[in-house]
Coordinates of C-alpha atoms in Angstrom, one line a residue:
X1 CA 111.5 77.6 -55.8
X2 CA 113.5 78.6 -52.9
X3 CA 117.2 78.6 -54.4
X4 CA 118.7 79.2 -58.0
X5 CA 118.2 76.4 -60.3
X6 CA 120.4 76.1 -63.3
X7 CA 117.8 74.1 -65.2
X8 CA 116.1 77.6 -65.7
X9 CA 118.8 78.0 -68.4
X10 CA 118.1 74.7 -69.9
X11 CA 114.2 74.8 -70.0
X12 CA 114.1 78.6 -71.0
X13 CA 111.3 79.1 -68.3
X14 CA 110.9 82.5 -66.5
X15 CA 109.6 82.3 -62.8
X16 CA 105.9 83.5 -63.5
X17 CA 105.6 81.0 -66.4
X18 CA 107.1 78.2 -64.1
X19 CA 104.3 78.9 -61.3
X20 CA 101.6 78.9 -64.2
X21 CA 102.8 75.4 -65.3
X22 CA 102.8 74.2 -61.9
X23 CA 99.0 75.6 -61.4
X24 CA 97.9 73.9 -64.6
X25 CA 99.5 70.6 -63.7
X26 CA 98.1 70.6 -60.2
X27 CA 94.5 71.5 -61.5
X28 CA 95.1 68.4 -64.1
X29 CA 96.2 66.4 -61.0
X30 CA 99.1 65.6 -63.2
X31 CA 102.2 66.9 -61.2
X32 CA 103.9 63.7 -62.1
X33 CA 104.3 65.1 -65.6
X34 CA 106.3 68.2 -64.6
X35 CA 109.6 67.1 -65.9
X36 CA 107.9 66.1 -69.3
X37 CA 106.5 69.5 -69.5
X38 CA 109.6 71.1 -68.8
X39 CA 111.1 69.1 -71.5
X40 CA 108.4 70.1 -73.8
X41 CA 108.5 74.0 -73.5
X42 CA 111.8 74.4 -75.5
X43 CA 110.5 72.1 -78.3
X44 CA 107.2 74.1 -78.5
X45 CA 109.2 77.3 -78.6
X46 CA 111.3 76.1 -81.3
X47 CA 108.2 75.0 -83.5
X48 CA 107.0 78.6 -83.1
X49 CA 109.9 80.5 -84.1
X50 CA 111.3 81.0 -80.7
X51 CA 109.0 83.8 -79.5
X52 CA 110.3 85.7 -76.4
X53 CA 109.1 84.3 -73.1
X54 CA 107.3 87.2 -71.9
X55 CA 103.6 87.7 -71.4
X56 CA 101.5 86.7 -73.5
X57 CA 103.6 84.2 -75.6
X58 CA 105.1 82.6 -72.4
X59 CA 101.9 81.4 -71.4
X60 CA 101.0 80.4 -74.9
X61 CA 104.1 78.1 -75.2
X62 CA 103.6 76.9 -71.6
X63 CA 99.9 75.9 -72.1
X64 CA 100.9 74.3 -75.3
X65 CA 103.4 72.3 -73.8
X66 CA 101.1 71.2 -71.1
X67 CA 98.4 70.1 -73.6
X68 CA 101.0 68.1 -75.5
X69 CA 102.3 66.4 -72.5
X70 CA 98.7 65.7 -71.0
X71 CA 97.2 64.4 -74.4
X72 CA 99.9 62.3 -75.2
X73 CA 100.6 63.6 -78.6
X74 CA 102.3 66.8 -79.7
X75 CA 99.6 69.2 -81.0
X76 CA 96.7 66.9 -80.7
X77 CA 94.9 69.7 -79.2
X78 CA 95.9 73.3 -80.5
X79 CA 95.0 76.4 -78.8
X80 CA 93.6 79.3 -80.8
X81 CA 96.5 81.5 -79.4
X82 CA 99.1 79.1 -80.7
X83 CA 97.3 79.0 -84.2
X84 CA 97.6 82.8 -83.8
X85 CA 101.5 82.9 -83.2
X86 CA 101.9 80.6 -86.1
X87 CA 99.6 82.5 -88.5
X88 CA 101.7 85.8 -87.5
X89 CA 98.9 87.3 -85.5
X90 CA 101.4 88.2 -82.9
X91 CA 104.0 89.5 -85.3
X92 CA 107.2 87.9 -86.9
X93 CA 108.7 85.4 -84.6
X94 CA 112.6 85.7 -84.3
X95 CA 113.2 82.6 -86.5
X96 CA 110.7 81.2 -89.3
X97 CA 108.1 79.0 -88.6
X98 CA 108.5 75.7 -90.5
X99 CA 105.7 75.8 -93.2
X100 CA 105.0 72.2 -92.9
X101 CA 104.1 72.9 -89.2
X102 CA 102.2 75.9 -90.3
X103 CA 100.1 74.0 -92.6
X104 CA 99.5 71.3 -90.0
X105 CA 97.9 73.3 -87.2
X106 CA 96.5 76.0 -89.6
X107 CA 95.1 74.1 -92.5
X108 CA 94.0 76.8 -95.0
X109 CA 94.0 79.6 -92.7
X110 CA 96.3 82.5 -94.4
X111 CA 99.4 83.4 -92.6
X112 CA 100.0 87.3 -92.2
X113 CA 103.1 88.2 -93.9
X114 CA 103.2 91.8 -92.8
X115 CA 102.7 93.9 -89.6
X116 CA 99.5 92.6 -88.1
X117 CA 98.4 96.3 -87.0
X118 CA 98.5 97.2 -90.9
X119 CA 95.4 95.1 -91.5
X120 CA 93.5 97.1 -89.1
X121 CA 91.1 99.9 -90.7
X122 CA 91.7 103.4 -89.1
X123 CA 88.7 103.8 -86.9
X124 CA 90.1 107.2 -85.2
X125 CA 88.1 109.4 -87.6
X126 CA 84.8 107.4 -86.6
X127 CA 85.5 107.3 -83.0
X128 CA 86.1 111.1 -83.1
X129 CA 82.9 112.0 -85.0
X130 CA 80.8 109.8 -82.3
X131 CA 82.3 111.5 -79.2
X132 CA 82.6 115.0 -80.9
X133 CA 80.1 116.5 -78.6
X134 CA 82.0 115.5 -75.7
X135 CA 85.7 116.2 -76.6
X136 CA 87.2 118.8 -74.3
X137 CA 90.7 117.7 -74.8
X138 CA 92.6 115.0 -77.2
X139 CA 93.0 112.5 -74.7
X140 CA 89.2 112.2 -74.7
X141 CA 89.2 110.4 -78.0
X142 CA 91.6 107.9 -76.6
X143 CA 89.6 107.3 -73.5
X144 CA 86.5 106.8 -75.9
X145 CA 88.4 104.7 -78.2
X146 CA 89.5 102.3 -75.2
X147 CA 86.4 102.4 -72.8
X148 CA 83.3 103.7 -75.0
X149 CA 80.6 102.8 -72.5
X150 CA 82.1 104.3 -69.4
X151 CA 83.7 107.1 -71.2
X152 CA 80.3 108.3 -72.3
X153 CA 78.9 108.0 -68.9
X154 CA 82.1 110.0 -67.4
X155 CA 81.9 112.8 -70.3
X156 CA 77.8 113.1 -69.8
X157 CA 78.5 113.9 -66.1
X158 CA 81.5 116.0 -66.8
X159 CA 79.5 118.0 -69.1
X160 CA 76.4 118.4 -66.6
X161 CA 78.8 119.3 -64.0
X162 CA 80.0 121.9 -66.2
X163 CA 76.7 123.5 -66.7
X164 CA 76.1 123.5 -63.0
X165 CA 74.3 120.2 -62.4
X166 CA 74.0 119.1 -59.1
X167 CA 73.1 115.7 -58.3
X168 CA 71.9 116.3 -54.7
X169 CA 69.3 118.9 -56.1
X170 CA 67.9 116.8 -58.9
X171 CA 65.1 114.1 -59.5
X172 CA 66.5 111.8 -62.4
X173 CA 63.1 110.1 -62.4
X174 CA 61.3 113.5 -63.5
X175 CA 64.3 114.7 -65.3
X176 CA 64.3 117.9 -62.9
X177 CA 66.9 120.2 -61.5
X178 CA 66.2 122.2 -58.6
X179 CA 68.0 125.3 -57.5

């Protein structure tokens, strides 16, 4: 878009979402369906309880709108992410989602009616124990939680350097270090 377009207010589509919709339609060879997708976005958004159109929910809404238009039937194909929004996996939506709509796309899958993170087990003590021999500062626990394999590699190298290990004076195949 090279100039302001008032239709952005009507169709509720932010710029990044618009470029993604165009890309999806081009890949499908269906740019002729662009206007229909623009009209479908607000309907999908309403069906899903008006989630904010920011990543990731903007892409979830947009992709479902494209599928609805391309398949010729609303919700003939439903993405797992749309099911996740309808099930409450992304949190509570600003407006309630129609229970009939939820049943249609979720079947018997339960709907989360609490804060989704409250359903997660507390793994921090386990992670702290697993990395205990490498922890030098509190941030190390978080590093290990987010990136376990690279963190262990980093922690081991950091520990070796702390004890004077020099990669240039070692032979890893013989597990030997030369002084």
